[in-house]
Short mmCIF file of C-alpha atoms in Angstrom, two decimals:
data_model
loop_
_atom_site.label_atom_id
_atom_site.label_comp_id
_atom_site.label_asym_id
_atom_site.label_seq_id
_atom_site.Cartn_x
_atom_site.Cartn_y
_atom_site.Cartn_z
CA MET A 1 4.48 31.98 -8.91
CA THR A 2 5.51 28.54 -7.92
CA THR A 3 3.43 26.52 -5.44
CA THR A 4 5.62 23.79 -3.52
CA LEU A 5 3.57 20.65 -2.31
CA THR A 6 4.75 17.84 -0.51
CA LEU A 7 4.19 14.39 -2.06
CA GLY A 8 4.25 11.23 0.07
CA TYR A 9 5.20 8.07 -1.30
CA SER A 10 6.68 4.68 0.26
CA PRO A 11 10.25 3.70 -0.57
CA CYS A 12 8.44 0.28 -2.46
CA PRO A 13 9.30 -0.52 -6.11
CA ASN A 14 5.81 0.13 -7.03
CA ASP A 15 5.84 3.61 -5.81
CA THR A 16 9.22 4.53 -7.01
CA PHE A 17 8.24 2.98 -10.46
CA ILE A 18 5.13 5.28 -10.28
CA PHE A 19 6.66 8.35 -9.08
CA ASN A 20 10.00 8.04 -10.73
CA ALA A 21 9.18 10.44 -13.78
CA ILE A 22 7.62 13.26 -11.11
CA ALA A 23 11.12 12.85 -9.20
CA ASP A 24 13.31 13.27 -11.87
CA LYS A 25 11.27 16.22 -13.36
CA THR A 26 10.20 14.51 -16.54
CA VAL A 27 7.11 15.25 -15.64
CA ARG A 28 5.63 18.65 -14.29
CA VAL A 29 2.53 20.38 -13.28
CA GLU A 30 2.84 24.28 -14.48
CA GLY A 31 3.48 26.55 -11.47
CA VAL A 32 3.93 23.52 -8.96
CA GLU A 33 7.03 22.09 -7.52
CA PHE A 34 6.64 18.91 -5.79
CA THR A 35 9.10 17.85 -2.63
CA PRO A 36 9.04 13.96 -2.25
CA VAL A 37 8.72 12.64 1.42
CA LEU A 38 9.74 8.80 1.35
CA LYS A 39 8.41 7.14 4.25
CA ASP A 40 6.83 3.60 4.84
CA VAL A 41 3.23 3.43 4.53
CA GLU A 42 2.04 3.49 7.72
CA THR A 43 4.31 6.64 8.38
CA LEU A 44 2.24 8.10 5.84
CA ASN A 45 -1.10 6.85 7.07
CA GLN A 46 -0.52 8.37 10.35
CA MET A 47 0.82 11.74 9.05
CA ALA A 48 -2.23 11.76 7.06
CA MET A 49 -4.47 11.75 10.60
CA ASP A 50 -2.79 15.32 10.90
CA ALA A 51 -3.16 16.53 7.45
CA VAL A 52 0.59 16.73 7.18
CA LEU A 53 1.21 16.34 3.60
CA ASP A 54 -0.51 18.02 0.71
CA VAL A 55 -0.28 14.71 -1.60
CA SER A 56 0.05 11.16 -0.19
CA LYS A 57 0.04 7.42 -0.59
CA LEU A 58 -2.15 6.10 1.71
CA SER A 59 -3.68 2.61 2.95
CA PHE A 60 -7.49 2.26 1.90
CA TYR A 61 -8.00 1.80 5.42
CA ALA A 62 -6.26 5.11 6.55
CA TRP A 63 -8.05 7.12 3.66
CA MET A 64 -11.55 5.69 4.82
CA ALA A 65 -10.71 7.35 8.09
CA VAL A 66 -9.61 10.93 6.43
CA LYS A 67 -11.50 11.08 3.62
CA ASP A 68 -13.41 14.24 4.70
CA ARG A 69 -9.79 16.09 4.26
CA TYR A 70 -8.34 13.85 1.28
CA ALA A 71 -9.71 13.21 -1.93
CA MET A 72 -8.88 9.70 -3.58
CA LEU A 73 -7.12 10.29 -6.87
CA LYS A 74 -7.92 7.77 -9.78
CA SER A 75 -4.56 7.44 -10.36
CA GLY A 76 -1.33 6.15 -8.70
CA GLY A 77 -3.08 3.18 -6.43
CA ALA A 78 -2.18 -0.35 -5.46
CA MET A 79 -4.92 -2.56 -6.11
CA GLY A 80 -5.37 -5.85 -8.45
CA PHE A 81 -5.66 -9.49 -8.08
CA GLY A 82 -3.11 -11.84 -6.81
CA CYS A 83 -1.40 -8.90 -5.04
CA GLY A 84 -2.49 -9.52 -1.15
CA PRO A 85 -1.10 -9.64 2.37
CA VAL A 86 -0.09 -13.10 3.54
CA LEU A 87 -0.12 -14.36 7.01
CA ILE A 88 3.23 -16.12 7.47
CA SER A 89 4.80 -17.73 10.65
CA LYS A 90 7.75 -20.00 11.42
CA LYS A 91 5.50 -22.38 13.02
CA ASN A 92 2.97 -24.70 11.92
CA LEU A 93 -0.10 -23.03 12.39
CA THR A 94 -4.02 -23.42 11.55
CA ARG A 95 -6.71 -21.04 11.00
CA SER A 96 -8.21 -22.49 14.59
CA ASP A 97 -4.57 -21.39 16.44
CA ILE A 98 -4.69 -18.11 15.46
CA PRO A 99 -7.07 -16.37 18.41
CA GLY A 100 -4.32 -17.53 20.70
CA CYS A 101 -1.69 -16.15 18.86
CA ARG A 102 0.45 -12.91 18.69
CA ILE A 103 0.30 -11.44 15.43
CA VAL A 104 2.31 -8.65 14.34
CA PHE A 105 1.43 -5.89 11.42
CA PRO A 106 2.95 -3.83 9.54
CA GLY A 107 0.55 -0.76 10.78
CA ARG A 108 -2.54 -0.21 12.22
CA TRP A 109 -3.78 1.40 9.24
CA THR A 110 -2.60 -0.65 6.73
CA THR A 111 -4.97 -2.42 4.52
CA ALA A 112 -3.26 -5.61 5.46
CA HIS A 113 -4.49 -5.10 9.13
CA LEU A 114 -7.93 -4.41 8.11
CA LEU A 115 -8.47 -7.42 5.76
CA PHE A 116 -6.70 -9.85 8.72
CA ARG A 117 -9.70 -8.07 11.23
CA LEU A 118 -12.01 -9.22 8.62
CA TRP A 119 -10.59 -12.96 7.91
CA ALA A 120 -10.09 -13.18 12.09
CA PRO A 121 -12.27 -11.04 14.00
CA ASP A 122 -11.39 -13.11 17.58
CA ALA A 123 -8.17 -12.62 17.55
CA GLU A 124 -7.24 -9.51 19.47
CA ASN A 125 -3.35 -9.85 20.61
CA ARG A 126 -2.00 -7.57 17.68
CA LEU A 127 1.24 -5.88 17.92
CA PHE A 128 2.61 -3.38 15.36
CA THR A 129 5.76 -2.42 13.82
CA SER A 130 7.59 -1.37 10.46
CA TYR A 131 6.87 -3.82 7.17
CA ASP A 132 10.48 -3.97 6.88
CA LYS A 133 10.85 -5.61 10.70
CA ILE A 134 8.21 -8.39 10.48
CA PHE A 135 10.91 -11.10 10.20
CA GLU A 136 12.86 -9.39 12.65
CA THR A 137 9.82 -9.90 14.83
CA LEU A 138 9.01 -13.35 14.62
CA THR A 139 12.45 -14.75 14.31
CA SER A 140 13.06 -13.06 17.63
CA GLY A 141 9.94 -14.79 19.23
CA GLU A 142 8.09 -11.57 20.12
CA ALA A 143 5.00 -12.77 17.72
CA ASP A 144 3.79 -16.01 16.84
CA CYS A 145 2.98 -15.30 13.01
CA GLY A 146 2.56 -11.86 11.18
CA VAL A 147 1.18 -10.10 8.06
CA ILE A 148 3.85 -9.29 5.08
CA ILE A 149 3.27 -6.62 2.42
CA HIS A 150 5.56 -5.56 -0.49
CA GLU A 151 8.82 -7.19 -1.28
CA SER A 152 8.35 -9.66 1.75
CA ARG A 153 5.81 -11.59 -0.39
CA PHE A 154 8.49 -12.52 -3.01
CA THR A 155 11.23 -13.75 -0.03
CA PHE A 156 9.20 -14.77 2.79
CA GLU A 157 9.65 -18.81 1.92
CA SER A 158 13.42 -18.49 1.02
CA ALA A 159 13.88 -16.86 4.54
CA GLY A 160 12.13 -19.64 6.27
CA PHE A 161 8.98 -18.82 6.81
CA ARG A 162 5.58 -20.69 5.80
CA PRO A 163 2.36 -19.06 4.69
CA ILE A 164 -0.81 -19.78 6.90
CA VAL A 165 -3.12 -17.94 4.45
CA ASP A 166 -3.25 -15.49 1.53
CA LEU A 167 -5.61 -12.81 2.82
CA GLY A 168 -5.88 -11.51 -0.78
CA ALA A 169 -7.17 -15.06 -2.31
CA TRP A 170 -9.45 -14.91 0.96
CA TRP A 171 -10.53 -11.42 -0.25
CA GLU A 172 -11.35 -12.71 -4.08
CA GLU A 173 -12.67 -15.39 -3.45
CA LYS A 174 -15.26 -13.93 -0.82
CA THR A 175 -15.93 -10.90 -3.49
CA GLY A 176 -14.93 -11.50 -6.95
CA LEU A 177 -13.01 -8.32 -6.72
CA PRO A 178 -9.77 -6.89 -7.09
CA ILE A 179 -7.96 -6.35 -3.51
CA PRO A 180 -7.82 -2.26 -2.91
CA LEU A 181 -4.40 -1.60 -0.82
CA GLY A 182 -3.50 1.50 -1.35
CA CYS A 183 -4.62 4.99 -3.27
CA ILE A 184 -2.98 8.18 -3.88
CA ALA A 185 -4.87 11.16 -1.85
CA ALA A 186 -4.90 14.95 -2.19
CA ARG A 187 -5.60 17.18 0.60
CA THR A 188 -9.35 18.71 -0.52
CA ASP A 189 -7.93 22.32 0.20
CA LEU A 190 -6.08 22.35 -2.46
CA GLY A 191 -9.17 22.84 -4.52
CA ASP A 192 -10.65 20.58 -7.49
CA GLY A 193 -9.01 22.37 -10.37
CA MET A 194 -5.34 21.58 -8.52
CA ILE A 195 -6.31 18.14 -7.65
CA GLN A 196 -7.21 17.15 -11.34
CA LYS A 197 -3.60 18.50 -12.49
CA ILE A 198 -2.12 16.36 -9.95
CA ASP A 199 -4.01 13.43 -10.69
CA ALA A 200 -3.13 13.98 -14.66
CA ALA A 201 0.49 14.25 -13.48
CA ILE A 202 0.66 11.04 -11.82
CA HIS A 203 -1.37 9.30 -14.50
CA HIS A 204 1.07 10.75 -17.17
CA SER A 205 4.04 9.51 -14.71
CA VAL A 206 2.63 5.83 -14.63
CA LYS A 207 2.27 5.85 -18.36
CA THR A 208 5.88 7.26 -18.87
CA ALA A 209 6.88 4.09 -16.61
CA PHE A 210 5.12 1.71 -18.55
CA ALA A 211 6.89 3.07 -21.66
CA HIS A 212 10.31 3.14 -20.24
CA PRO A 213 10.68 0.69 -16.96
CA GLU A 214 14.18 0.35 -17.65
CA LYS A 215 14.72 4.16 -16.72
CA THR A 216 13.08 3.45 -13.25
CA LEU A 217 15.54 1.27 -12.32
CA PRO A 218 18.17 3.63 -10.19
CA TYR A 219 15.41 4.84 -8.27
CA LEU A 220 14.26 1.66 -7.49
CA ARG A 221 17.48 0.25 -6.37
CA GLN A 222 17.90 3.37 -4.36
CA HIS A 223 15.11 3.15 -2.27
CA ALA A 224 14.31 -0.67 -2.25
CA GLN A 225 14.85 -3.34 0.61
CA GLU A 226 15.58 -5.87 -1.91
CA LEU A 227 18.10 -5.31 -4.67
CA ASP A 228 17.50 -8.53 -6.83
CA GLU A 229 16.57 -7.30 -10.18
CA ALA A 230 14.04 -10.48 -10.57
CA VAL A 231 12.31 -9.34 -7.30
CA LEU A 232 12.22 -5.88 -8.37
CA SER A 233 10.61 -6.92 -11.27
CA ALA A 234 7.94 -9.20 -9.92
CA HIS A 235 7.24 -6.56 -7.32
CA VAL A 236 6.39 -4.04 -10.08
CA LYS A 237 4.34 -6.42 -12.27
CA THR A 238 2.37 -7.48 -9.28
CA PHE A 239 1.56 -4.13 -7.61
CA VAL A 240 1.46 -1.59 -10.87
CA ASN A 241 -1.18 -2.08 -13.65
CA ASP A 242 -3.74 -0.61 -14.97
CA PHE A 243 -5.60 0.13 -11.98
CA SER A 244 -2.81 2.10 -11.28
CA LEU A 245 -3.81 4.16 -14.31
CA ASN A 246 -7.35 4.36 -13.43
CA LEU A 247 -9.18 2.72 -10.64
CA SER A 248 -12.34 2.19 -12.63
CA GLU A 249 -15.67 1.14 -11.90
CA MET A 250 -14.40 -1.95 -10.67
CA GLY A 251 -11.93 -0.62 -8.30
CA LYS A 252 -14.44 1.77 -6.88
CA GLU A 253 -16.63 -1.01 -6.17
CA ALA A 254 -14.11 -2.96 -4.47
CA ILE A 255 -13.25 0.18 -2.06
CA ASP A 256 -17.33 0.36 -1.25
CA THR A 257 -17.33 -3.26 -0.42
CA LEU A 258 -14.35 -3.06 1.65
CA GLU A 259 -15.49 0.10 3.18
CA SER A 260 -18.96 -1.52 4.18
CA MET A 261 -17.49 -4.59 5.15
CA ALA A 262 -15.13 -2.63 7.70
CA ARG A 263 -18.17 -0.74 8.92
CA ASP A 264 -19.98 -3.73 9.77
CA ALA A 265 -16.86 -5.53 11.48
CA GLY A 266 -16.94 -2.17 13.94
CA ALA A 267 -13.44 -1.40 12.38
CA LEU A 268 -14.19 1.95 11.31
#
């Protein structure tokens, strides 16, 4: 008997790199058929609020809100140094200007939004859209500044924007820890045995991608917003690393620190 499980992740290069070997069935779990569901991370976050998917990529901020129903896996996450979200604008803004600005974010439950709230707790005029519409929202004048994630980190300057603050660098300076961006989580009602098998499969998929990165390129290109191979490569190298294989004790400390700061700030 085969069990079919829904597996949610984003179309961004780091996720398609990680899940390529599962998507093409190079890596399997005996008795399990995965149905990939590719959505932007905020859509996945919102779906998790209703426990729609069996296994899903989630922002750590979202996972904190649903961890009674979703168990965080050790593999497949996005965490590291030098990979944080960036606050950008067309205008020459300083930190003192931010409380009076309209700020756009790639989703209410993204870790990007949480990090901004920790950095600028007095900035309350916050708007939300999908990550791929941040540039458009800023260019139209609907917002004064915005927080970018994913490929936009590598293209915002050539698109005519300037950085106000690298929220990842701010986090690293404040805590000395890697930036916890996103994790893979499985519904707790799948049971410990199944969750461990899924975790092991994702670990194997990441190792396979590291061993044969060239085999992931067609899948990356199929779903990426930015098709330039140099950008795709930089994206994967920035967001997929040893923490993607295993969160490790340092990774767990970073998650605990972020959750503690979120609770102290009234963000949870």
